[in-house]
Short mmCIF file of C-alpha atoms in Angstrom, two decimals:
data_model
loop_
_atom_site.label_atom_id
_atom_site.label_comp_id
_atom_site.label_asym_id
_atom_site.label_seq_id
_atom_site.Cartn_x
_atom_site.Cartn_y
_atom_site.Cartn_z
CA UNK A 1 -63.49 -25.46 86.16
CA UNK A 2 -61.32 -28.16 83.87
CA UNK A 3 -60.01 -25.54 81.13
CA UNK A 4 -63.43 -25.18 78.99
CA UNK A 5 -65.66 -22.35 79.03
CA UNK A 6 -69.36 -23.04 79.43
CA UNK A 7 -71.14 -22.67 76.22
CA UNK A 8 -74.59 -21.77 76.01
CA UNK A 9 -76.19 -24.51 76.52
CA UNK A 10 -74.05 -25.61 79.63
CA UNK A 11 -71.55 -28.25 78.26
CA UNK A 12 -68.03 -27.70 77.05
CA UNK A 13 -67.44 -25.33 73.95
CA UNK A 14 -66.72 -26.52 70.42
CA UNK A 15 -63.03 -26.22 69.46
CA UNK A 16 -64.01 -24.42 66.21
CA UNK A 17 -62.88 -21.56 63.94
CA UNK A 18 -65.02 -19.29 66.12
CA UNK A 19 -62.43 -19.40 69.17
CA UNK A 20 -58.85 -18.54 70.02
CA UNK A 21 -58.06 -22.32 71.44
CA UNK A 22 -59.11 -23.39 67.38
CA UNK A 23 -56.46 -21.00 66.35
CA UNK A 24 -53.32 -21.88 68.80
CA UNK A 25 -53.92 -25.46 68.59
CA UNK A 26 -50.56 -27.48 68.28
CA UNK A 27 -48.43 -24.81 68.82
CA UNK A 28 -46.37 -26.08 72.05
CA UNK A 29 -46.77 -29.42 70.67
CA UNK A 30 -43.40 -31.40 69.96
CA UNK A 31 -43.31 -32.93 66.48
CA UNK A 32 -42.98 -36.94 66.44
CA UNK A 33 -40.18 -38.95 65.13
CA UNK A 34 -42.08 -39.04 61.54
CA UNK A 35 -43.91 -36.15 61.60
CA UNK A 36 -42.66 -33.65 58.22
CA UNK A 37 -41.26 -30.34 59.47
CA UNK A 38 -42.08 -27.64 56.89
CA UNK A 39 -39.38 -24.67 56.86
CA UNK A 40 -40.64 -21.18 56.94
CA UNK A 41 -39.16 -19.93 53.87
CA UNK A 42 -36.94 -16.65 55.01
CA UNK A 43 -37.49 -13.29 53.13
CA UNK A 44 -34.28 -12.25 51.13
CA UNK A 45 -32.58 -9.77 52.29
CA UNK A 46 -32.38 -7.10 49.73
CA UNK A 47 -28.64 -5.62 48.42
CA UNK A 48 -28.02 -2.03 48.82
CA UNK A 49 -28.92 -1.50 45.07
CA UNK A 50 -31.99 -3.30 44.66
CA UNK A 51 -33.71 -1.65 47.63
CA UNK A 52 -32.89 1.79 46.39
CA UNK A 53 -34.35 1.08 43.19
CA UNK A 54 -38.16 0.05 44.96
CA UNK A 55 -37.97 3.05 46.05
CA UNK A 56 -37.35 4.82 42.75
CA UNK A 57 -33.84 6.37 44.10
CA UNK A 58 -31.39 5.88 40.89
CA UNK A 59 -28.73 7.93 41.62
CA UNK A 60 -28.66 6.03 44.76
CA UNK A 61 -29.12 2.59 43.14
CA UNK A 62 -25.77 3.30 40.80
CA UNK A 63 -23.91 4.60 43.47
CA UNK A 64 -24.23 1.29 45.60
CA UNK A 65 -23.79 -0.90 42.76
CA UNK A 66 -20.45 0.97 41.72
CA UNK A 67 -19.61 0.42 45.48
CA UNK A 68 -20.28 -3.18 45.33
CA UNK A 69 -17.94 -3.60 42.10
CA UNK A 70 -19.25 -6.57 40.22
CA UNK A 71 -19.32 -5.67 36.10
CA UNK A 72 -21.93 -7.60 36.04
CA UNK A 73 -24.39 -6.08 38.99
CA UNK A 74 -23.45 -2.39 37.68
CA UNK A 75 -24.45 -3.63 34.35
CA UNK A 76 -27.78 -4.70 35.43
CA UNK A 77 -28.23 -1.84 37.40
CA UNK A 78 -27.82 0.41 34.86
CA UNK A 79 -29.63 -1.56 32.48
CA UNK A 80 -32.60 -1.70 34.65
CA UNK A 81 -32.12 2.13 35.32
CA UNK A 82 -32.69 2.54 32.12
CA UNK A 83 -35.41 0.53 31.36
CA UNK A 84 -37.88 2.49 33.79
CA UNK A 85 -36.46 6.06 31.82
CA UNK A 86 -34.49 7.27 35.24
CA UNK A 87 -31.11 6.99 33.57
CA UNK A 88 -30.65 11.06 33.00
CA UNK A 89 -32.41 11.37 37.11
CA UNK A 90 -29.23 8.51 37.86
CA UNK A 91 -26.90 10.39 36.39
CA UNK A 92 -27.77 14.45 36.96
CA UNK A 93 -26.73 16.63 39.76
CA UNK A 94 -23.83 15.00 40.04
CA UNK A 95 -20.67 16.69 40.91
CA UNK A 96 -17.04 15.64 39.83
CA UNK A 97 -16.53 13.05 43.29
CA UNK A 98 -19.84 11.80 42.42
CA UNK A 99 -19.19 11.73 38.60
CA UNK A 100 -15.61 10.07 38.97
CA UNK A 101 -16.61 6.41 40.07
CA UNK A 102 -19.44 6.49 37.07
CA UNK A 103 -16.46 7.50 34.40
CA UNK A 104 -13.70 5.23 36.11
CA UNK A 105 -16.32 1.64 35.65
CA UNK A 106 -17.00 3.31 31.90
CA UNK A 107 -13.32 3.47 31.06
CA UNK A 108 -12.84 -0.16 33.07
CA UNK A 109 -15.54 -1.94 30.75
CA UNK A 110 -15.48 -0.08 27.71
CA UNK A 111 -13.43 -2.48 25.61
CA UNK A 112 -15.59 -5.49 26.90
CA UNK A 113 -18.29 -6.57 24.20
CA UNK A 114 -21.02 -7.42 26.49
CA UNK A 115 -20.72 -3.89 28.05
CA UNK A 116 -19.59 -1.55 25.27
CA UNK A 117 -22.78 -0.49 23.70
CA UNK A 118 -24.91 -0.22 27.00
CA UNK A 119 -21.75 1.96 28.24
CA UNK A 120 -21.36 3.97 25.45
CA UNK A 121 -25.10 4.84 25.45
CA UNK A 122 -24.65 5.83 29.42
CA UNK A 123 -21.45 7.73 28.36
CA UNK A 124 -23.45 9.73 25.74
CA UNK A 125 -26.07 10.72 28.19
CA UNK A 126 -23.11 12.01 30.43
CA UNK A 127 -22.07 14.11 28.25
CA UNK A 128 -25.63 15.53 26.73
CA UNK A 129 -26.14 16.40 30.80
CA UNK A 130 -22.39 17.93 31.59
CA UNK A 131 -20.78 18.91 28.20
CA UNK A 132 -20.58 22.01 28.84
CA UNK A 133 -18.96 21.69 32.45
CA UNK A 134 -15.41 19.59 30.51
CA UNK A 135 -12.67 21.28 31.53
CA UNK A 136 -13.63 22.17 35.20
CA UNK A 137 -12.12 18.61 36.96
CA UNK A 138 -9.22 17.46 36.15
CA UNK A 139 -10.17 13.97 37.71
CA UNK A 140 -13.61 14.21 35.05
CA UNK A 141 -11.37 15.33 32.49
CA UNK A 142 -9.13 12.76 33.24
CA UNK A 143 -11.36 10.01 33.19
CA UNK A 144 -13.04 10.75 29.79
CA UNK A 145 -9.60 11.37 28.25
CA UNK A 146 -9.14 7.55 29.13
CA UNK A 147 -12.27 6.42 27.97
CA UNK A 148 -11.18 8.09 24.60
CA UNK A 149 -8.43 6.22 24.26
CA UNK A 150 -9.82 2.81 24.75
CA UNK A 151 -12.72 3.28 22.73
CA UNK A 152 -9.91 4.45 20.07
CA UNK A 153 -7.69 1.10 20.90
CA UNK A 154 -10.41 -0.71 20.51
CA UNK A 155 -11.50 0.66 17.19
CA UNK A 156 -7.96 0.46 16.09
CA UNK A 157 -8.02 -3.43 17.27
CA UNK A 158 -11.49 -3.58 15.20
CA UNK A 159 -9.85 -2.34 12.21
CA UNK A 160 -6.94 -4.86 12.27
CA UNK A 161 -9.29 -7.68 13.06
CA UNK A 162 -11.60 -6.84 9.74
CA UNK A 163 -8.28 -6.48 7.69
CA UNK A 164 -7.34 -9.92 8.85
CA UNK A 165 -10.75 -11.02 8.41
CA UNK A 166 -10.50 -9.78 4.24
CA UNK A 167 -6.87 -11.41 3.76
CA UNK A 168 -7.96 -14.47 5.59
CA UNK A 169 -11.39 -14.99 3.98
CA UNK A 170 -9.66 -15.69 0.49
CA UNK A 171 -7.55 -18.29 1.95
CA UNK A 172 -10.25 -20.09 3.94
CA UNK A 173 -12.81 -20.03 0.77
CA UNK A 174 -9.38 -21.33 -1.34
CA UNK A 175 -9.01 -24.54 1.19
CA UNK A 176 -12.91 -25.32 0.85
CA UNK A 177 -12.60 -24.91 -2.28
CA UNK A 178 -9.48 -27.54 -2.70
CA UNK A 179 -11.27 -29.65 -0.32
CA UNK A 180 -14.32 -29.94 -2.20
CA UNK A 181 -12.32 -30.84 -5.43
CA UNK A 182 -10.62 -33.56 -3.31
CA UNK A 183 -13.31 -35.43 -2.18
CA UNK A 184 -14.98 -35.24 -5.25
CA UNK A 185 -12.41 -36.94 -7.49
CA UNK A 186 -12.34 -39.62 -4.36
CA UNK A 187 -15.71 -40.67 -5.66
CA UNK A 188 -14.65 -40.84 -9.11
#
């Protein structure tokens, strides 16, 4: 024949949804000069991180976001850890190699504001799970010695800033208040 198969009834078959042809249609056809071309929209790629955590592996998940290095991605990692209750399964069975990077990014972003409390919450929960084991690294021991002492700068730093904060406050309600009685004899 000419390219159609013989329907029942003798004549040429129906291009309809009931054959192959319907579906392949157009397919080796080249598009015309104004014909739209719609993209296929390309799945992202996953990081490292994020496909750990579909699969519900924590302690992977940190590890690849501490490998990766942004504050900011090992923030949200944890923060998401935490959020599904995995934060003490992220964080157990590890030993002091494994527990070193965790400590190190603590003691890094300690001092920043948008980290401190979400750290210091994953720093309690280290030490609830291996508080009895201080004393056997000296890298772990190291590490949490550091983290002591910026958490203590920083309170220090906190203490200067509210004594400023009590002289200044006097000062600043003294110039509103000179202010006030200046504009007000202006109108009189």
């Amino acid at each position: 024949g000419d390219g159609f198969k013989v329907g029942r009834k003798g004549g040429p078959r129906r291009l309809d949804a009931g054959s192959y042809q319907y579906f392949i249609r157009g397919q080796n056809e080249k598009a015309a000069a104004g014909d739209a071309k719609v993209l296929r929209r390309r799945r992202a790629r996953l990081a490292p991180h994020d496909h750990a955590l579909r699969r519900f592996r924590y302690s992977e998940a940190l590890d690849s976001a501490l490998v990766g290095g942004r504050a900011e991605v090992v923030a949200a990692v944890m923060e998401e850890i935490g959020r599904r209750g995995g934060l003490k399964a992220a964080l157990a069975g590890r030993d002091a190699a494994t527990l070193a990077p965790v400590l190190k990014f603590i003691a890094r972003h300690v001092a920043q504001p948008r980290h401190t409390q979400q750290l210091l919450g994953v720093l309690a929960r280290v030490l609830d799970i291996y508080g009895g084991e201080v004393g056997a690294s000296p890298a772990v021991d190291g590490a949490l010695r550091l983290i002591r002492e910026r958490v203590a700068a920083e309170l220090r730093l906190q203490d200067e800033l509210s004594a400023l904060s009590g002289v200044a406050a006097p000062l600043l309600a003294a110039g509103q208040h000179a202010a006030a009685a200046a504009e007000a004899a202006a109108y009189h």
